[in-house]
Amino acid sequence: MVENGIGASLKRKEDNRFLTGKGNYTDDINRRGQTHVYIVRSPHAHATINSVNTAAAAAAPGVVAVYGGQDLIDDAVGGLVCGASVTGKGGEVNKAPPRNVLTIDKARFVGDPIIAVIAETLAQAKDAAELVEIDYTELPSTVSTANSDADGAPQLHEECPNNVALDWELGDKAAVDAAFAAAHKTAKVELINNRMVTNAMEPRAAVGEYNSGTGDLTLYVTSQNPHVHRLVMSAFMNIMPEHKFRVVAPDVGGGFGSKIFTYNEEAICAWAAKKLDRPVKWTSDRSEGFMSDAHGRDHVSTAEMAMDADGKFLGMRVDSKSNMGAYLQLFSVSIPTLFHGFLLAGQYTTPAIYLEMRCVMTNTAPVDAARGAGRPEATYLLERLVDVSAREMGLDPAEIRRRNFIKADQMPYQTPVVQCYDSGDYDASLDKALGMADYDGFSARQAEAKGRGKLRGIGLSSYIEACGVAPSAAVGSLGVGVGLWESAQVRFNPTGGVTVFTGTHSHGQGHETAFAQLVTERLGVPVENVEVVHGDTDKGQFGMGTYGSRSLPVGGVAIANACDKIIAKGKKIAAHTLEASEDDIEFGDGNFTVAGTDKVMNIAEVAFTAYVPHNYPEGVEPGLDEIAFFDPLNFSFPAGAHVCEVEIDPDTGTLEIVNYTAIDDFGVLVNPMIVEGQVHGGLAHGIGQALLEGCVYDEDSGQLISGSFMDYCMPRADNLPSFNVDYSPTIPLHNPLGVKGCGEAGAIAAPPAVINAIVNALDIKHLDMPATPEKLWRAAQAAG
Amino acid sequence: MYDFNFHSASSVDDAASKLAAAKDGTVMAGGQTLIPVLKQRLASPSDVVSLAGAGLSGITNNGDSVTIGATTTHAAVAASGDVPAALRSVAEGIGDAQVRNRGTIGGSIANNDPAADYPAALLGLGATVTTNQRDIAADDFFIGLFETALNDGEIVKSVTFPNATKAAYAKFPNPASRYAMVGVFVAQAADGVRVAVTGATDCAHRGPRLEAALSANWSASALDGITIPPENLNSDIHGSAEYRANLVIVMAKRAVEAAG
Ligand SMILES: Cc1cc2nc3c(=O)[nH]c(=O)nc-3n(C[C@H](O)[C@H](O)[C@H](O)COP(=O)(O)OP(=O)(O)OC[C@H]3O[C@@H](n4cnc5c(N)ncnc54)[C@H](O)[C@@H]3O)c2cc1C
């Protein structure tokens, strides 16, 4: 057994620097001669920009430059791009209305960037920004997900009649209609998936720096995928060719999806740094973050289930709208369609599913992928519908799930909505979760709580999600604009240390530890001799970055494959040195051994030999440094069963989560401690959505009401219970490491578990998120 | 933040004269409210006069009352053995540890946020505010939304709380800001039963109907059947006026129960 390999709960290597204030975040980076940019944003949700006068600002103390959208266009800088082209009804591909880096004629949401003021200090830039005069004609605005496609609604883009960017459908409508016609009973629920602001602890930031001597441009940026940032800025925005452009994502303090995308301010820092030949820095303040970071979720849906007399699901129908905000960001319409629709079968054998999804433009910040991206919306909708179905049938929620589960022996299982699940045992997860949560003892606990004047409820969530989006050809054919493989380079140094370059990016996930453990397991090198490098386009080979819980399932396999190439080459070198045939060389625990002998050569000695090849096999290149690219054959399918138990005070609507049990199937756990941390964080996110978080725009004015932490309620430690976390693993067919991905599961599973517990406590059919004290109080009063 | 002149006052008189000399000056205590306002460029005072060195911090037990200096932090009040339990619990429930270690009683009442906790305690215990110019009864001090009886340039020196026979504070925190969505302070105070409500309207105020009911019968059940008309109550994304009206009664009952 290798020490500190797969399965060891090693403390995170990166935490020393994070906990001692030695992290290096983008805002920590300051370059000589640096200037600061401040962005003048629209105070209106929707307005025509009649004229802009920047003369006074340009003349203000310390001002270096004042730029508007036309300045970038004049320099042939392209606009921000939508990377999705999803084909909707009638073969029509989604609209992609153009977006200038700085909007010129029209402002379309509160916070829409209009003018960039660059000055010697940030204070001077802010002072000058107040002198920018913009003459607006305010226009009526629309922020509503449900109503923005109505006739007569204010129109955002000429390209999108009725504000519809995409009208999409999935599944067999006729089969679903037939299922409903034949149904013994049907169930129906109308629900809202509340809009969220991801609120990473570290706000977005960028520093651009140009070297006029070499013509090289560097952008330090809060990115989850620096190579993708470079690609987009080179290929689509024409800021700098890739080979002259370095993008560095140093330590990044959380992303949750919102740091995937290329943003206006980042493009300005990169472009202006070259234009001015001076470094340009921008750091978002929290208010700007609320206004301009990509938001998440925001669906309104009606979901219906047709059942036979036993409560078996015959067909499911979903009519849904999703809010895209004012512009289509990088993934945009692919999230409510592909990433949402493909998960609607959940863990069930429902034979026919039909989804209609309308993606609408509104006068709000752009909406895009956020932790779970589409899967939380699908899971919430489905797991709520399943509970409503159980209620209609008079069945226990656990029982209706069991009756409809895809059974372990049916794997691999082709769903009617594209995905083919490769592994899973949903009965096993549910049984384990119900046991740990003492489901059978619930009614006694409920009665005891009633004696204390509390309403107690229990709720289940049997979720499945899809990670490691793949294979590239398949996602490409569906309309995702990139390949979703991953790369790794494993480099032995002559003295035996290993440097691993990964194309994924860690912004809190602990890759530097987990990936090192993977290499230790594979190569037998002590974990402290393995350094994981990421986040710099000049250091590592091209990579796709981190989102969709893809880093280990895709990036981890690339690392393992590069290790295997190292071993293969090492065998040649060891065979030569040990004077044996290559076929007789075995590798294990870091040693190359001639089978059946005590002749052995450690991998560090092999590395040294590779770099000092005095006595070396013919035809073998010196050096020990291998690259691998891995394109998976299928998504991975983490799944599980969560049980939430709540108590509600009917006098105030205050809710306490008294018990939360999470049983997850993530396949193999590389570092169980890190996985548990990811589960905890995901649950906090999901519970936050269910109970606390809600991004609210004023329906009339389009102003962002929840624009600060005074009004946007993040989950805090005292909102959360001590979680009971355990696992029920099955081994995936398609993942060579047996891993599935764990970063989003909690955020996907928790919302329906919490709401199902609440409706159980209140004995009602449905209640929309966030379940605020007032909503719970009203429901409790109505329930008497 | 806009530029301003910063001064450190060595005494209340020093602070007053520095304020008087300034074009548009303001005092600063803990800065927990003032500094965020400055950072967001929502205020542009010409001068900021810090009271940190003005000698206004400290807690004095007078036997039948306790006097708390204006720059005494919430944390100091929460930890003081000289402060009655009900008042300690008010201080303990303000903000987070950082805020409690900087924020002061003087700053809190001078600011008079409609959702602040201390105003309810001052009204509920019938406290007296002592300034560099006069004594002001709590009942006359809190006037409206962020508005107090303080004149321009008037500085709070201390607050004196008479002892109460029984007292307690029940707070329903706003889930996001953790200020009071509704907070109710009840007391059998030196001059009779007092009930003070914060968070529900634009300014903390006394509740005469609740006081009458509790004067007749000091028990939670005495408040059964009383309903608060929602007309003038605050309403926002966290809670409607009707909900706050309900919370006033529930929190009042809980405060009475806690007071014993
Ligand atoms: C995150 C956060 C959470 C909070 N939560 C709560 C809460 O739950 N409950 C609550 O009640 N409060 C809360 N507060 C407010 C906190 O109590 C502040 O400390 C208080 O409002 C102001 O006190 P300060 O000493 O910081 O005053 P400063 O910010 O220094 O001053 C505030 C105002 O009072 C004036 N002032 C200060 N001292 C005097 C004086 N002696 N005489 C005359 N005028 C004076 C200043 O000129 C200024 O206008 C919170 C604050 C923050 C930042």
Short mmCIF file of N, CA and C in Angstrom, two decimals, chain A residues 249-294:
data_model
loop_
_atom_site.label_atom_id
_atom_site.label_comp_id
_atom_site.label_asym_id
_atom_site.label_seq_id
_atom_site.Cartn_x
_atom_site.Cartn_y
_atom_site.Cartn_z
N ALA A 249 -4.47 32.83 -13.56
CA ALA A 249 -5.49 32.83 -12.50
C ALA A 249 -4.78 32.35 -11.24
N PRO A 250 -4.34 33.29 -10.41
CA PRO A 250 -3.56 32.87 -9.23
C PRO A 250 -4.49 32.25 -8.20
N ASP A 251 -4.26 32.41 -6.93
CA ASP A 251 -5.23 31.89 -5.97
C ASP A 251 -6.57 32.58 -6.23
N VAL A 252 -7.60 31.79 -6.27
CA VAL A 252 -8.93 32.33 -6.54
C VAL A 252 -9.84 31.89 -5.40
N GLY A 253 -10.50 32.87 -4.80
CA GLY A 253 -11.29 32.60 -3.60
C GLY A 253 -12.73 32.26 -3.90
N GLY A 254 -12.93 31.14 -4.54
CA GLY A 254 -14.29 30.69 -4.85
C GLY A 254 -14.76 31.23 -6.18
N GLY A 255 -15.54 30.43 -6.87
CA GLY A 255 -16.07 30.85 -8.16
C GLY A 255 -17.53 30.49 -8.30
N PHE A 256 -17.84 29.22 -8.00
CA PHE A 256 -19.21 28.71 -8.06
C PHE A 256 -19.83 28.93 -9.43
N GLY A 257 -19.00 28.99 -10.46
CA GLY A 257 -19.50 29.18 -11.82
C GLY A 257 -19.31 30.59 -12.32
N SER A 258 -19.46 31.56 -11.44
CA SER A 258 -19.49 32.95 -11.92
C SER A 258 -18.13 33.41 -12.44
N LYS A 259 -17.06 32.68 -12.16
CA LYS A 259 -15.75 33.07 -12.68
C LYS A 259 -15.33 32.23 -13.88
N ILE A 260 -16.29 31.54 -14.49
CA ILE A 260 -16.01 30.84 -15.75
C ILE A 260 -15.90 31.86 -16.88
N PHE A 261 -16.76 32.85 -16.82
CA PHE A 261 -17.04 33.68 -17.99
C PHE A 261 -16.04 34.81 -18.16
N THR A 262 -15.91 35.27 -19.39
CA THR A 262 -15.08 36.42 -19.68
C THR A 262 -15.95 37.66 -19.51
N TYR A 263 -15.50 38.57 -18.70
CA TYR A 263 -16.31 39.74 -18.38
C TYR A 263 -15.73 41.00 -19.00
N ASN A 264 -16.60 42.00 -19.10
CA ASN A 264 -16.27 43.30 -19.65
C ASN A 264 -15.02 43.90 -19.00
N GLU A 265 -15.01 43.91 -17.68
CA GLU A 265 -13.95 44.63 -16.97
C GLU A 265 -12.59 43.99 -17.24
N GLU A 266 -12.61 42.65 -17.39
CA GLU A 266 -11.36 41.93 -17.63
C GLU A 266 -10.82 42.28 -19.03
N ALA A 267 -11.75 42.37 -19.97
CA ALA A 267 -11.33 42.72 -21.33
C ALA A 267 -10.75 44.13 -21.35
N ILE A 268 -11.36 45.02 -20.58
CA ILE A 268 -10.85 46.40 -20.54
C ILE A 268 -9.43 46.44 -19.97
N CYS A 269 -9.20 45.71 -18.88
CA CYS A 269 -7.85 45.69 -18.28
C CYS A 269 -6.83 45.17 -19.28
N ALA A 270 -7.19 44.12 -20.01
CA ALA A 270 -6.24 43.53 -20.96
C ALA A 270 -5.97 44.50 -22.12
N TRP A 271 -7.05 45.00 -22.68
CA TRP A 271 -6.91 45.86 -23.87
C TRP A 271 -6.24 47.19 -23.50
N ALA A 272 -6.69 47.82 -22.42
CA ALA A 272 -6.17 49.15 -22.07
C ALA A 272 -4.71 49.08 -21.63
N ALA A 273 -4.30 47.95 -21.04
CA ALA A 273 -2.91 47.82 -20.62
C ALA A 273 -1.99 47.97 -21.83
N LYS A 274 -2.40 47.39 -22.93
CA LYS A 274 -1.59 47.51 -24.14
C LYS A 274 -1.71 48.92 -24.72
N LYS A 275 -2.93 49.40 -24.76
CA LYS A 275 -3.16 50.70 -25.37
C LYS A 275 -2.37 51.79 -24.64
N LEU A 276 -2.36 51.70 -23.31
CA LEU A 276 -1.68 52.72 -22.50
C LEU A 276 -0.23 52.36 -22.21
N ASP A 277 0.12 51.12 -22.51
CA ASP A 277 1.42 50.58 -22.12
C ASP A 277 1.68 50.80 -20.62
N ARG A 278 0.64 50.61 -19.86
CA ARG A 278 0.76 50.67 -18.40
C ARG A 278 -0.17 49.61 -17.80
N PRO A 279 0.22 49.02 -16.69
CA PRO A 279 -0.69 48.05 -16.07
C PRO A 279 -2.02 48.72 -15.68
N VAL A 280 -3.10 47.98 -15.83
CA VAL A 280 -4.43 48.48 -15.49
C VAL A 280 -5.09 47.46 -14.56
N LYS A 281 -5.59 47.98 -13.45
CA LYS A 281 -6.17 47.08 -12.44
C LYS A 281 -7.62 47.42 -12.17
N TRP A 282 -8.40 46.38 -12.00
CA TRP A 282 -9.81 46.55 -11.59
C TRP A 282 -10.14 45.52 -10.52
N THR A 283 -10.74 45.95 -9.45
CA THR A 283 -11.26 45.02 -8.45
C THR A 283 -12.70 45.38 -8.16
N SER A 284 -13.55 44.42 -8.28
CA SER A 284 -14.98 44.65 -8.03
C SER A 284 -15.19 44.92 -6.55
N ASP A 285 -16.05 45.88 -6.24
CA ASP A 285 -16.50 45.91 -4.84
C ASP A 285 -17.75 45.05 -4.75
N ARG A 286 -18.21 44.83 -3.55
CA ARG A 286 -19.29 43.86 -3.36
C ARG A 286 -20.56 44.33 -4.06
N SER A 287 -20.82 45.62 -4.04
CA SER A 287 -22.04 46.11 -4.70
C SER A 287 -21.97 45.85 -6.20
N GLU A 288 -20.80 46.08 -6.79
CA GLU A 288 -20.65 45.79 -8.22
C GLU A 288 -20.83 44.31 -8.50
N GLY A 289 -20.33 43.49 -7.58
CA GLY A 289 -20.47 42.05 -7.75
C GLY A 289 -21.93 41.64 -7.80
N PHE A 290 -22.71 42.16 -6.87
CA PHE A 290 -24.14 41.84 -6.87
C PHE A 290 -24.78 42.23 -8.20
N MET A 291 -24.36 43.38 -8.74
CA MET A 291 -24.98 43.89 -9.97
C MET A 291 -24.50 43.17 -11.21
N SER A 292 -23.22 42.80 -11.25
CA SER A 292 -22.64 42.44 -12.54
C SER A 292 -22.07 41.04 -12.64
N ASP A 293 -21.92 40.31 -11.55
CA ASP A 293 -21.52 38.90 -11.68
C ASP A 293 -22.68 38.14 -12.33
N ALA A 294 -22.36 37.08 -13.04
CA ALA A 294 -23.44 36.27 -13.60
C ALA A 294 -24.24 35.65 -12.46
#
